[in-house]
Short mmCIF file of C-alpha atoms in Angstrom, two decimals:
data_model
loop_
_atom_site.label_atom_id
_atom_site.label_comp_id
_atom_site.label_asym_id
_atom_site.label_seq_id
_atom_site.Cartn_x
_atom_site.Cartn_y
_atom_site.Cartn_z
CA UNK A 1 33.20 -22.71 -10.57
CA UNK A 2 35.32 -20.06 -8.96
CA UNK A 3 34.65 -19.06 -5.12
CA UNK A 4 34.07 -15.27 -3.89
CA UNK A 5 34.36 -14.87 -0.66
CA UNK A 6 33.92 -11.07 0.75
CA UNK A 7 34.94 -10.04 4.51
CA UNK A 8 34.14 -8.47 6.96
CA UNK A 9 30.07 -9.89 6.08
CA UNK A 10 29.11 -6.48 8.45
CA UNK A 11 31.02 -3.54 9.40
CA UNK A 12 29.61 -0.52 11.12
CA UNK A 13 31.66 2.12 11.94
CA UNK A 14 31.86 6.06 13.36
CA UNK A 15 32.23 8.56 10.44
CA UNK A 16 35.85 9.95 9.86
CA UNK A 17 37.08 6.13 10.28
CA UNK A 18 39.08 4.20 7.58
CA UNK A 19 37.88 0.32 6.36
CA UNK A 20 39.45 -2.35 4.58
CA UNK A 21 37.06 -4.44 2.71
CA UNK A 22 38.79 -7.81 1.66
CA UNK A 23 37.64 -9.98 -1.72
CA UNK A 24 39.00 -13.40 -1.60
CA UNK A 25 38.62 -15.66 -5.01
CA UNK A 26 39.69 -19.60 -5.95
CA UNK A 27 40.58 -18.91 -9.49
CA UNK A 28 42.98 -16.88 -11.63
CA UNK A 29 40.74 -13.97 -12.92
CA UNK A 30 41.08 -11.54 -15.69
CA UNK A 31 38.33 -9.20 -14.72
CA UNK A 32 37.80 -8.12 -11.14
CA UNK A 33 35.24 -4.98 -10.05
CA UNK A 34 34.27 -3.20 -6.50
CA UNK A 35 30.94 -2.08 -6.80
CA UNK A 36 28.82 0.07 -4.07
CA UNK A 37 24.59 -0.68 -3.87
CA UNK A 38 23.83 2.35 -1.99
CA UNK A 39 20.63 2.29 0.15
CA UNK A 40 18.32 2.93 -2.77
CA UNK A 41 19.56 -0.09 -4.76
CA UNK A 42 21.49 1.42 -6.83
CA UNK A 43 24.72 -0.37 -8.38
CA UNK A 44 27.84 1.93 -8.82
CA UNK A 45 31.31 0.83 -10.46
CA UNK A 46 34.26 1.63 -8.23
CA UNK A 47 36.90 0.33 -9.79
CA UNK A 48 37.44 -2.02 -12.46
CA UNK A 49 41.10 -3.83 -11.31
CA UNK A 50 42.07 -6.64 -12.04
CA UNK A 51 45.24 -6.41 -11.20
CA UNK A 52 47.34 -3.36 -9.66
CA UNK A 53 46.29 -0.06 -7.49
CA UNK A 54 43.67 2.80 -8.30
CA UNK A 55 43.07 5.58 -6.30
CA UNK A 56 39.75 7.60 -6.44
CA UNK A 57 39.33 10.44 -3.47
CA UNK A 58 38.72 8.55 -0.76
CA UNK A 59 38.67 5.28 -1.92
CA UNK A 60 41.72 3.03 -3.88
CA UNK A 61 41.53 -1.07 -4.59
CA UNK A 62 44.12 -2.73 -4.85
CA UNK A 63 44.45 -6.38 -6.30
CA UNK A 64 47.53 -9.35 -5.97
CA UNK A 65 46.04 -11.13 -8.85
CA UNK A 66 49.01 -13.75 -8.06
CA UNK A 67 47.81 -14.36 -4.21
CA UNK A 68 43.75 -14.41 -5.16
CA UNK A 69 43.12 -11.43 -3.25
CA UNK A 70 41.75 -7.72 -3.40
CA UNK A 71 41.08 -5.25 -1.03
CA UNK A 72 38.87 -1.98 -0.81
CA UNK A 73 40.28 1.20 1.49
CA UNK A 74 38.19 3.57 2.11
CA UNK A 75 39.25 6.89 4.27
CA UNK A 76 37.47 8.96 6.44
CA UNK A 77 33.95 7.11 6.12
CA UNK A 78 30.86 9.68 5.65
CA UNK A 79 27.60 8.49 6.25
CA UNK A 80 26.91 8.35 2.36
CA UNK A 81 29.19 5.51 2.19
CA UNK A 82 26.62 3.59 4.01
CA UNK A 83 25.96 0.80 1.39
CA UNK A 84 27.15 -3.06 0.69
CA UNK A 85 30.29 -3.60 -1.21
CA UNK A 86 30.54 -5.76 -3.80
CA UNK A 87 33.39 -7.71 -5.40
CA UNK A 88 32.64 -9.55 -8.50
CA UNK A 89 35.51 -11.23 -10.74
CA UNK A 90 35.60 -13.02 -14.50
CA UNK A 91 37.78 -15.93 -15.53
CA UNK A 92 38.92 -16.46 -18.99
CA UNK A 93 37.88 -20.24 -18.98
CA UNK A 94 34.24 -19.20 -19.55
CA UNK A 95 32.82 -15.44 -19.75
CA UNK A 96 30.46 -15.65 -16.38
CA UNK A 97 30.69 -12.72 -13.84
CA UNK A 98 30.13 -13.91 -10.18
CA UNK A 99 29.17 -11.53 -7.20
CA UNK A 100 30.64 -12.14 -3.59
CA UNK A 101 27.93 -11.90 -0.97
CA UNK A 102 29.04 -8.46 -0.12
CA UNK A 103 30.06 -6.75 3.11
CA UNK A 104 27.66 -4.35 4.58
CA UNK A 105 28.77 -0.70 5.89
CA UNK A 106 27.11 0.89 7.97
CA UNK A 107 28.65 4.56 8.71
CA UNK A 108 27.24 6.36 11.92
CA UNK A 109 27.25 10.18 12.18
CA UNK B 1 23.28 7.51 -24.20
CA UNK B 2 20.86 5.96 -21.63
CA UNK B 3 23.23 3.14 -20.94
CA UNK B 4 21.14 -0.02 -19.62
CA UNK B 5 17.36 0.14 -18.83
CA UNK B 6 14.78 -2.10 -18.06
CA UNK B 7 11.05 -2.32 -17.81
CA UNK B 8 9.27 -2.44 -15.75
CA UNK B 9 10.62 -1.26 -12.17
CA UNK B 10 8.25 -2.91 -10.59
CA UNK B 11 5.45 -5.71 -10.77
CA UNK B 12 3.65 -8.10 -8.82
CA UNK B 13 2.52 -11.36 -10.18
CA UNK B 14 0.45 -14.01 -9.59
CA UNK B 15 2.00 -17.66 -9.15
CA UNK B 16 1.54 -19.17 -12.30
CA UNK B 17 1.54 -16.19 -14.23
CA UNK B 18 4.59 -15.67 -16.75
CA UNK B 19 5.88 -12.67 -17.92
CA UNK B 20 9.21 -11.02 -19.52
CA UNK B 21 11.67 -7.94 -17.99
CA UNK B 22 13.31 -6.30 -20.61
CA UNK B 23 16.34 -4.80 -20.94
CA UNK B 24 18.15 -2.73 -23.48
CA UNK B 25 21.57 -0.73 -23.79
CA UNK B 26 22.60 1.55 -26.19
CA UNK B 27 26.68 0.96 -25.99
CA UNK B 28 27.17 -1.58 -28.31
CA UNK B 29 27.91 -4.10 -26.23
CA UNK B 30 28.71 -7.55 -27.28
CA UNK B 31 27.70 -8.80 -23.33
CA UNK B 32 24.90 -9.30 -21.44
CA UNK B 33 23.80 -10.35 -18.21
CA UNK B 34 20.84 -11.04 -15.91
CA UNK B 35 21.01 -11.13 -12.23
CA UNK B 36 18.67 -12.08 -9.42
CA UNK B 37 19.49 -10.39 -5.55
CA UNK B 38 17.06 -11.85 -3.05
CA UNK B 39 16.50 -9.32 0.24
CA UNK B 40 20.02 -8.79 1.98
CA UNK B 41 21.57 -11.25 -0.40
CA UNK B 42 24.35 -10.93 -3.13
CA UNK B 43 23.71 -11.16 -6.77
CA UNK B 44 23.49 -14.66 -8.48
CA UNK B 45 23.88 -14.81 -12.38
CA UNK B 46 20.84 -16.49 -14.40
CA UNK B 47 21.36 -16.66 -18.15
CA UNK B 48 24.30 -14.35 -19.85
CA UNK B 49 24.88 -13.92 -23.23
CA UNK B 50 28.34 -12.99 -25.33
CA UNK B 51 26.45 -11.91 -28.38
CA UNK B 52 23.82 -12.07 -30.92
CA UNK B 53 21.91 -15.93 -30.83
CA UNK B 54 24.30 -17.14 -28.14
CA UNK B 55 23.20 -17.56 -25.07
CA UNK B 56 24.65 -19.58 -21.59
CA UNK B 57 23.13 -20.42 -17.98
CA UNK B 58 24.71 -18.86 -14.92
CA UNK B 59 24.16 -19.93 -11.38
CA UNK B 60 20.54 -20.12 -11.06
CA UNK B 61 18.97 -20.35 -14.69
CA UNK B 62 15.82 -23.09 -14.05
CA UNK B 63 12.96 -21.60 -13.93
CA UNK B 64 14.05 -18.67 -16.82
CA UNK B 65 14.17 -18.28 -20.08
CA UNK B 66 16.54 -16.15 -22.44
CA UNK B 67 16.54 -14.99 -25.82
CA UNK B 68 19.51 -12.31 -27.95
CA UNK B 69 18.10 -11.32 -31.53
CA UNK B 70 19.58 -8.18 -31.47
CA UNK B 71 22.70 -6.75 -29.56
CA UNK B 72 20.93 -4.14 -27.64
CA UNK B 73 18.21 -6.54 -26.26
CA UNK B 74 18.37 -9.70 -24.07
CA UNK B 75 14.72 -10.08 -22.79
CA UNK B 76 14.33 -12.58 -19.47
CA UNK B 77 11.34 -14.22 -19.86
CA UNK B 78 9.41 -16.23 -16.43
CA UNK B 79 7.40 -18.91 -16.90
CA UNK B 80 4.83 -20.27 -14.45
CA UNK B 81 5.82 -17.75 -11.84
CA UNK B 82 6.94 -19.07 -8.15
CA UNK B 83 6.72 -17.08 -5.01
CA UNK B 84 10.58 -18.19 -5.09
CA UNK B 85 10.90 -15.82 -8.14
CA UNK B 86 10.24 -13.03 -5.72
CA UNK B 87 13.61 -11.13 -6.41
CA UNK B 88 15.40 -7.56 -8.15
CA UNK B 89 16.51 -8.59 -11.28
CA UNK B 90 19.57 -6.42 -12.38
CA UNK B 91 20.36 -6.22 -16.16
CA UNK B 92 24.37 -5.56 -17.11
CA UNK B 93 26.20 -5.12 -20.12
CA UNK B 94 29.80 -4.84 -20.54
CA UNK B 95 32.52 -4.71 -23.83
CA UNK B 96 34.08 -7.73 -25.92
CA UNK B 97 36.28 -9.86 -23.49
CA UNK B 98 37.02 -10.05 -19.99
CA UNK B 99 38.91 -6.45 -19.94
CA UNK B 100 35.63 -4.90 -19.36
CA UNK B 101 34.14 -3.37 -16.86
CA UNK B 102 30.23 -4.06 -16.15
CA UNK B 103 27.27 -1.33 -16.23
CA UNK B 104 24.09 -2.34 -14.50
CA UNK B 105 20.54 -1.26 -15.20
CA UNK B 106 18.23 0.10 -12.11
CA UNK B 107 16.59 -2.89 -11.54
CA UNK B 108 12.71 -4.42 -11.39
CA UNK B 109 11.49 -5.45 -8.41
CA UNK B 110 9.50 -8.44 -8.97
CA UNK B 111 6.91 -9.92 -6.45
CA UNK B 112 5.12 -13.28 -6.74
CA UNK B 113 2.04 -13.60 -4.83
#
């Protein structure tokens, strides 16, 4: 089955600084999502981007469907972006949804 | 429209015991999905389900059951509970196809004791 591999696996950082959060997959995908768990569980869509760039405040994606590869910006960190990141893609050989492992942020005030 | 819920949030069990989370969303979605995150772990997908009376295993079905009579429901049902079942099970739903995007339910928090 198709690989999702998520890095950094930990990132801490001072708040005001800007990340890159990198989702790696094996497989030609058709669906591709950034979620956030914030602290309290709690699973929140991003973006959904398979392909492309998307801009939301702070945050954009953008995905080179053709090299396997995503990535996550985020700008000016606040401490309520604290959370693990999520990456999870689709392939249209079957209709499964697999989650990378995640990278943890970790924002300090 | 409450999107995706489930019940309960929370239980404990005792090994052996079986029980069923449910889960139920109100979008008309043809997809479901059940998910298991252990403590400081990613999600791995059980069963899913791309409609009515179809159902598939994902990553880490033994030990589960699944069942879709309806298109807002898709019950996971534990049999003989392990302490290896000890877990938040996430419930997602999603649109016809792969142009999607996924909407998850708050989770239960299952212990097995």
């Amino acid at each position: 089955g198709i690989q999702v591999e998520q890095s950094p696996p930990d990132l801490i950082l001072q708040e005001g600084a800007n990340s890159t959060l990198r989702c790696n997959f094996s497989d030609s995908v058709n669906n591709l999502q950034w979620f956030h768990q914030n602290p309290w569980g709690q699973l929140i869509n991003l973006f959904y981007i398979p392909s492309g760039t998307k801009q939301n405040g702070r945050l954009s994606a953008t995905t080179v469907a053709t090299e396997r590869y995503s990535l996550l910006y985020i700008s000016s960190s606040q401490t309520t972006d604290s959370g693990v990141y999520f990456c999870a893609v689709g392939v249209n050989r079957d209709d499964k949804i697999i989650f990378g492992k995640g990278t943890r942020l970790h924002i300090l005030p | 429209n409450a999107g995706v819920t489930q019940t309960p949030k929370f239980r404990i069990l005792k090994i052996g015991q079986s029980m069923t989370l449910q889960c139920t969303q109100d979008m008309n979605h043809n997809y479901m999905y059940w998910y298991r995150q252990d403590p400081g772990m990613g999600l791995k997908l059980i069963y899913y389900s791309v409609g009515a009376g179809i159902t598939d295993k994902g990553e880490v079905p033994n030990g589960y059951n699944v069942s879709r009579s309806t298109t807002e429901d898709f019950p996971l049902r534990l049999e003989l509970a392990a302490p290896s079942q000890t877990s938040v099970y996430f419930c997602a739903s999603k649109g016809a196809g792969l142009l999607y995007e996924q909407y998850f339910g708050p989770g239960t928090r299952l212990t097995v004791t």
